[in-house]
CSV table of C-alpha atoms and ligand atoms in Angstrom, one decimal:
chain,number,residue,atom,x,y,z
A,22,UNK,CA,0.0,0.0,0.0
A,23,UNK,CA,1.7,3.2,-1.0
A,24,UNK,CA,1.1,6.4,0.0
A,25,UNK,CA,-0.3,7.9,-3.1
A,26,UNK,CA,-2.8,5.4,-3.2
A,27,UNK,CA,-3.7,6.2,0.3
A,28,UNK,CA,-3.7,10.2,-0.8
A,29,UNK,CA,-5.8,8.7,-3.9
A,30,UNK,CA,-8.2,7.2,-1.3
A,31,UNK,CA,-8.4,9.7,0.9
A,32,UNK,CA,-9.4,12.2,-2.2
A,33,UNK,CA,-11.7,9.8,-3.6
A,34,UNK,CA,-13.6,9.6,-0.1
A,35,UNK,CA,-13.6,13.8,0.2
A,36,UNK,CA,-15.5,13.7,-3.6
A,37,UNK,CA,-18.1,11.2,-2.6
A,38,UNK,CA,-18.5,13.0,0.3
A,39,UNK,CA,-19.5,15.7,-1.4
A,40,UNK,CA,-21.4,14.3,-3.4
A,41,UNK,CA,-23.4,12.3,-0.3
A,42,UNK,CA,-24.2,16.1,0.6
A,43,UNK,CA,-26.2,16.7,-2.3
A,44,UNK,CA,-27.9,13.5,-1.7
A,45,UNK,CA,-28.8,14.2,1.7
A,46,UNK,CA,-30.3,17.5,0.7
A,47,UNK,CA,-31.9,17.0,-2.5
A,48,UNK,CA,-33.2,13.5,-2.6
A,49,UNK,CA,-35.9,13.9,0.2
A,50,UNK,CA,-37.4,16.9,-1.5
A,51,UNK,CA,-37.7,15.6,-4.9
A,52,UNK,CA,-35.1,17.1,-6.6
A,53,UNK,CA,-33.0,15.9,-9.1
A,54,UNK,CA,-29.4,14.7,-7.7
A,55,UNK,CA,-27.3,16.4,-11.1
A,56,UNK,CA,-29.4,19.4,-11.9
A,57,UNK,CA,-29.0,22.5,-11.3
A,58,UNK,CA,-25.5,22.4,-10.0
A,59,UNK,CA,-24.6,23.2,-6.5
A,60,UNK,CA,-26.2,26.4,-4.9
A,61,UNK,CA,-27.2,28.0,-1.9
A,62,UNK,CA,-30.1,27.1,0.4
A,63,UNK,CA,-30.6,30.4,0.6
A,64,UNK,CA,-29.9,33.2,-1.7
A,65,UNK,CA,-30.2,30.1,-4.9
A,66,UNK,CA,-27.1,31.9,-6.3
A,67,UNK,CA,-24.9,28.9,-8.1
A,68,UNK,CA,-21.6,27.9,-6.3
A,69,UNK,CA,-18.5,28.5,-8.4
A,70,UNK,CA,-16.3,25.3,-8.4
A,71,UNK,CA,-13.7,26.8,-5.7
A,72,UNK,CA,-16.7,26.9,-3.5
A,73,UNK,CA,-17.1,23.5,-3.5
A,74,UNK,CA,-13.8,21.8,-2.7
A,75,UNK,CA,-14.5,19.4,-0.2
A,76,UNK,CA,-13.3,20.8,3.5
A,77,UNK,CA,-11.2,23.7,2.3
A,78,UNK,CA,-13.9,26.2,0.4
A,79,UNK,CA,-15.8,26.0,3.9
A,80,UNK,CA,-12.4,26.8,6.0
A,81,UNK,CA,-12.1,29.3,3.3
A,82,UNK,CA,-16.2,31.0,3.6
A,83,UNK,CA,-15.6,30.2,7.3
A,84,UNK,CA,-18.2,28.5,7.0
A,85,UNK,CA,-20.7,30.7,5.5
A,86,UNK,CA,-22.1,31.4,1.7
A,87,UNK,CA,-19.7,33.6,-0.6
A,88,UNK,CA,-23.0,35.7,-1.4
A,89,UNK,CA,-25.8,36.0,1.1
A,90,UNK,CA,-23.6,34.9,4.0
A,91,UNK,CA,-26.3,32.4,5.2
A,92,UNK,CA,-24.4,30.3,7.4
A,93,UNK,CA,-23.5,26.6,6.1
A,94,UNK,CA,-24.2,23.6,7.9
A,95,UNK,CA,-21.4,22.5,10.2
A,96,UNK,CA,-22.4,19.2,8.3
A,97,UNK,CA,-21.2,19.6,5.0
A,98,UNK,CA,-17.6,19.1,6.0
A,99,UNK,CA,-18.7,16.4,8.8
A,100,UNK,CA,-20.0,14.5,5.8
A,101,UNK,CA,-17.2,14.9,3.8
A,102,UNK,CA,-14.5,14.0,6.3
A,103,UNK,CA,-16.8,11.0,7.7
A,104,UNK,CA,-16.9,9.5,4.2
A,105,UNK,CA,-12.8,9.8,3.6
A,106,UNK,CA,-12.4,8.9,7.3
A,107,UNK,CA,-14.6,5.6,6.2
A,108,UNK,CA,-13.8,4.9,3.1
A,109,UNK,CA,-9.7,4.9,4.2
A,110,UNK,CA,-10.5,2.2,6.9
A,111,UNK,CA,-12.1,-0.1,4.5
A,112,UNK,CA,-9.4,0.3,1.8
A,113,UNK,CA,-6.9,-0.3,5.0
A,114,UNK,CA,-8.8,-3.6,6.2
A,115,UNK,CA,-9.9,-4.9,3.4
A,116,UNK,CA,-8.5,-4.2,-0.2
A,117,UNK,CA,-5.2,-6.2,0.6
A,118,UNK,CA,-7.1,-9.5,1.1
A,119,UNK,CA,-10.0,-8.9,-1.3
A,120,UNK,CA,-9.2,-6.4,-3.8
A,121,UNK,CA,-10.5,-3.8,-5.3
A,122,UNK,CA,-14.4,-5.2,-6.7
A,123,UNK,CA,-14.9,-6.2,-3.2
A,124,UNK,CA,-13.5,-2.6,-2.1
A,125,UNK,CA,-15.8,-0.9,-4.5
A,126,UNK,CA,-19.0,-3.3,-2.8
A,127,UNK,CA,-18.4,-2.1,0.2
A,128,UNK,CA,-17.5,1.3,-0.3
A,129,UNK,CA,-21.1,1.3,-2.2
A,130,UNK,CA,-22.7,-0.1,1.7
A,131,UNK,CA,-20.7,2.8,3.5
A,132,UNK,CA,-21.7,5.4,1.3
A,133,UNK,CA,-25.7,4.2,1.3
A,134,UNK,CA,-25.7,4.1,5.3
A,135,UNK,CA,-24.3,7.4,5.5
A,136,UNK,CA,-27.1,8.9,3.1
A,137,UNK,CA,-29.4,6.9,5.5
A,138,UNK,CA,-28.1,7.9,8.3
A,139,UNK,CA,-28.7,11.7,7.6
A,140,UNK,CA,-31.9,11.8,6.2
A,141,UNK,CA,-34.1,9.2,8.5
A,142,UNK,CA,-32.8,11.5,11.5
A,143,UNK,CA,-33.4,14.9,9.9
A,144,UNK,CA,-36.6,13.8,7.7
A,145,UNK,CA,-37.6,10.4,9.6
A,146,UNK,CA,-37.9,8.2,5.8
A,147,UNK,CA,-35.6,6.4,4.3
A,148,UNK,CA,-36.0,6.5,0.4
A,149,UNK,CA,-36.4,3.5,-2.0
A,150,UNK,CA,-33.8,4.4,-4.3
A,151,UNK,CA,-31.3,3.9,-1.0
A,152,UNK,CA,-32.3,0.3,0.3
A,153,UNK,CA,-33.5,-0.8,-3.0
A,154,UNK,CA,-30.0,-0.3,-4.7
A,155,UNK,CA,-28.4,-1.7,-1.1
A,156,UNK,CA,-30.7,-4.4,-1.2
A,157,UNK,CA,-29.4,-5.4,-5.1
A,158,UNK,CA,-26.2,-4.6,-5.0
A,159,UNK,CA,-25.8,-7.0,-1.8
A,160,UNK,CA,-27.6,-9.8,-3.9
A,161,UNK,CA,-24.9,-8.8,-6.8
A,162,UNK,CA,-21.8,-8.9,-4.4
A,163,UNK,CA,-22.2,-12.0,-3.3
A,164,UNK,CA,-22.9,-13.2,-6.4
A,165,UNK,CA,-19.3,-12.3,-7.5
A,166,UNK,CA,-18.0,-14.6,-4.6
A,167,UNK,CA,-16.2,-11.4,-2.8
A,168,UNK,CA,-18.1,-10.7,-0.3
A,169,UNK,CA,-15.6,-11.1,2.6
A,170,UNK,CA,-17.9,-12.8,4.8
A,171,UNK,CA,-18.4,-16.0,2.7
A,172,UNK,CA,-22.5,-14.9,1.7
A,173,UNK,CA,-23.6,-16.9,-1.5
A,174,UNK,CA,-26.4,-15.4,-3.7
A,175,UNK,CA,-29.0,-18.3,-1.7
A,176,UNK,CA,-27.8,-17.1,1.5
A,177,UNK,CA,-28.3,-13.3,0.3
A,178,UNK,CA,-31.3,-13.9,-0.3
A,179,UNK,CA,-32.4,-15.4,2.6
A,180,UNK,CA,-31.3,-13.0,4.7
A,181,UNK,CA,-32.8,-9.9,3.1
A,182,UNK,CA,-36.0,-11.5,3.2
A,183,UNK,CA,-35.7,-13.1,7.0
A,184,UNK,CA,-34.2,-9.5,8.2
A,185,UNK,CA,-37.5,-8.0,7.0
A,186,UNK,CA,-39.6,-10.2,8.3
A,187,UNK,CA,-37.6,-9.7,11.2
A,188,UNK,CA,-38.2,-6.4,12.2
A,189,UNK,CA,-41.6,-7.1,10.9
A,190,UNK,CA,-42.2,-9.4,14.1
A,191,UNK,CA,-40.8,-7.0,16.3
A,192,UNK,CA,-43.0,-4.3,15.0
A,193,UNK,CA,-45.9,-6.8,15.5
A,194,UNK,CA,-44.7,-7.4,19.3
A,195,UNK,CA,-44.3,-3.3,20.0
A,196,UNK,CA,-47.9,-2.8,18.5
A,197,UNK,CA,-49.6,-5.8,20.7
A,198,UNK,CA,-48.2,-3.9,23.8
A,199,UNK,CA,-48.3,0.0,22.6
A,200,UNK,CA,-50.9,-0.1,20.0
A,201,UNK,CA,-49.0,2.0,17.5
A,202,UNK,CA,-45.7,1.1,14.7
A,203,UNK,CA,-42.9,1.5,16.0
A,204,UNK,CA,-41.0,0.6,12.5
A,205,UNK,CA,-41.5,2.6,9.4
A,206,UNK,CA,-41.3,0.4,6.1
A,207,UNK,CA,-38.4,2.4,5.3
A,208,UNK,CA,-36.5,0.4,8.3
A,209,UNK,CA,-38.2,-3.1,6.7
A,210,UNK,CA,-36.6,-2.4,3.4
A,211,UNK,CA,-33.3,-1.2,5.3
A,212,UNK,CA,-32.4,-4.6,7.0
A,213,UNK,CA,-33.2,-6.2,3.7
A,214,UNK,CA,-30.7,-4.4,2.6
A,215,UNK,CA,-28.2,-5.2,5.6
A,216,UNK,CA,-29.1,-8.9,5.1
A,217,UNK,CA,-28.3,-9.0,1.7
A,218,UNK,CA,-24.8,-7.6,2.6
A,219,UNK,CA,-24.5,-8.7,6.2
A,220,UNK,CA,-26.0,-12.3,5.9
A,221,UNK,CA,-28.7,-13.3,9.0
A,222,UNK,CA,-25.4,-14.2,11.0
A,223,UNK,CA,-25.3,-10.3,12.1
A,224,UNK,CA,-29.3,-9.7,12.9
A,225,UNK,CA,-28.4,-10.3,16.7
A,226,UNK,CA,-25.3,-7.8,16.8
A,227,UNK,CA,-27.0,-5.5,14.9
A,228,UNK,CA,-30.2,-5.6,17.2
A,229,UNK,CA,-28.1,-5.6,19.8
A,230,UNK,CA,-25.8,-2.7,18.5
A,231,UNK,CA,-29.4,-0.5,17.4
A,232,UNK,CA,-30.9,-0.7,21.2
A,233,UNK,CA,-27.3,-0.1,23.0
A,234,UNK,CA,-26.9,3.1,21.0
A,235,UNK,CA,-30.2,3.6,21.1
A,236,UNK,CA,-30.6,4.0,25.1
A,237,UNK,CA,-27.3,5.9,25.3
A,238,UNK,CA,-28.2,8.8,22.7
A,239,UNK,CA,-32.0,8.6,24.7
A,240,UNK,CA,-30.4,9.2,28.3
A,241,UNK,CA,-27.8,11.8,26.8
A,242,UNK,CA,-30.4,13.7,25.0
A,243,UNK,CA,-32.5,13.6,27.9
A,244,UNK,CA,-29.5,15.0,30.0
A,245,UNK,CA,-28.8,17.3,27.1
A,246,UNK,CA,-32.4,19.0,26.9
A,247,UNK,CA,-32.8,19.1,30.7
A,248,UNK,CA,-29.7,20.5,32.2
A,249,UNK,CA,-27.9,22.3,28.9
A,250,UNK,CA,-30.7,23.5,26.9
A,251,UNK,CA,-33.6,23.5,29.1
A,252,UNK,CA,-36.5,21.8,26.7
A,253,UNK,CA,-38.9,21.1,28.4
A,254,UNK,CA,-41.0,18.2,27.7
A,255,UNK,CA,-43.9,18.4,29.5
A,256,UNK,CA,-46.4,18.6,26.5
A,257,UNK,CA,-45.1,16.0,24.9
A,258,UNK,CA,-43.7,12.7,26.0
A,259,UNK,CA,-40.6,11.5,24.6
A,260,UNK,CA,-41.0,8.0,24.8
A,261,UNK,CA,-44.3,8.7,22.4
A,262,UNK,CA,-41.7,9.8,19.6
A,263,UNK,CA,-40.9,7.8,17.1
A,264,UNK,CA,-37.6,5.9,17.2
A,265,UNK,CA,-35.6,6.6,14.6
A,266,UNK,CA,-34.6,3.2,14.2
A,267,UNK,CA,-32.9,3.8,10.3
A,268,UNK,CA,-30.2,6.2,11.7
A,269,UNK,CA,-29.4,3.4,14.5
A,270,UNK,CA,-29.4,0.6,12.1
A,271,UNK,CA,-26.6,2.4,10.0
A,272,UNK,CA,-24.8,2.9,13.0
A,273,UNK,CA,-24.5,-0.8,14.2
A,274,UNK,CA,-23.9,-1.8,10.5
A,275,UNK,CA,-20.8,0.2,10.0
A,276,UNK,CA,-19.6,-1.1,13.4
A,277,UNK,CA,-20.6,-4.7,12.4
A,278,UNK,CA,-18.5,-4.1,9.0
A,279,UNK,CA,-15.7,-3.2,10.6
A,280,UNK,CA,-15.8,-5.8,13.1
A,281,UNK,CA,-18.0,-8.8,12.2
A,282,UNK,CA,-18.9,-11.1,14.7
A,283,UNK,CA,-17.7,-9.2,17.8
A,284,UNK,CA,-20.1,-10.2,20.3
A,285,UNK,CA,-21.4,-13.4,19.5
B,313,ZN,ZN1,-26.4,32.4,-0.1
């Protein structure tokens, strides 16, 4: 591994990055993901292409538009650097053993979960074009024999449709006791997609995974609102939210990639 294919990677990872930011924005409203190019929120004034280098154009605005001065998201570059930051782990753990089509696979599940990630939390769906492509492209990876954690196409299969079905069940339980979903179909769709990559093996760590963060974000938010920012709560109950299960999902995926099989 040499260090301009590292650079290489690390570039690569800033682009897509970028590009995950438009996807984030634009795909939950509608809009089309090429055009128009890149503008402001805002003021709609077109970016010029030194406004959109990845990290440096908003160290450069300081982090607010060249026109209107609108401030930008703090999560533009968060994107960006979570991506590269991602996207060089993979390469590091597992492009030596596997090569590059496997590389490319699962630089494909990173960059999906990211987009999912951001837009179930901010918009609370998840859209078809995300899971459906994870859900194929897991069917198509293991069908190439390089998925690094042995999946055929039979056992892809299986797993995308047990891992709906899963949550499905679990929905069912949460409704017997609460009377309401818990699950959105988005989430369904979501762990079809994680069993077609993840094969059934991983349901229970990335169950698991989902609840552990799930309480911890719960309690800190619930420090958070109470003691920082004084929310209070007391028209609405916060356990009669929806949980945003697709954010936490991603989460516990990226952790299982990384480290299959950890708890078990
Ligand atoms: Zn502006």
């Amino acid at each position: 591994m040499s260090t301009q294919e590292l650079i290489f990677i690390i570039l690569l990872g800033l682009s897509f990055g970028s590009f995950l930011n438009v996807v984030i924005y634009r795909l939950p409203r509608g809009e089309s993901l090429l055009i128009p190019s890149s503008h402001c929120p805002k003021c709609r004034k077109p970016l010029k292409w030194y406004h959109n280098i990845p990290i440096l154009s908003y160290l450069f605005l300081r982090g607010r538009c060249a026109y209107c001065g609108e401030k930008i998201s703090l999560q533009y570059p968060l994107v960006e650097l979570l991506t590269s930051a991602l996207l060089l782990s993979l390469y590091v753990k597992y492009k030596p053993l596997y090569g590059w089509l496997s590389f490319g696979f699962l630089s494909f599940f990173v960059l999906i979960l990211i987009a999912v990630f951001f837009i179930d939390l901010k918009h609370k769906e998840i859209p078809d074009l995300l899971t459906f492509s994870l859900i194929l492209a897991g069917w198509l990876f293991s069908l190439t024999g390089k998925n690094p954690l042995g999946l055929t196409l039979k056992e892809s299969l299986i797993s995308s449709f047990s891992g709906m079905g899963l949550l499905f069940f679990i929905n069912e339980v949460y409704y017997l006791f609460t009377k309401r979903d818990g699950i959105g179909m988005g989430d369904f769709k979501l762990m079809g997609g994680l069993g077609a990559y993840l094969g059934y093996q991983s349901f229970y760590n990335l169950l698991l995974f989902a609840s552990l963060i799930g309480v911890i974000s719960f309690v800190v938010y619930q420090i958070y609102s109470k003691f920082i920012k004084k929310v209070s709560f007391s028209s609405e109950d916060p356990l009669k939210r929806e949980i945003p299960f697709g954010p936490l999902l991603s989460l516990s995926a990226l952790i299982y990639l990384f480290n299959p099989k950890s708890l078990l």
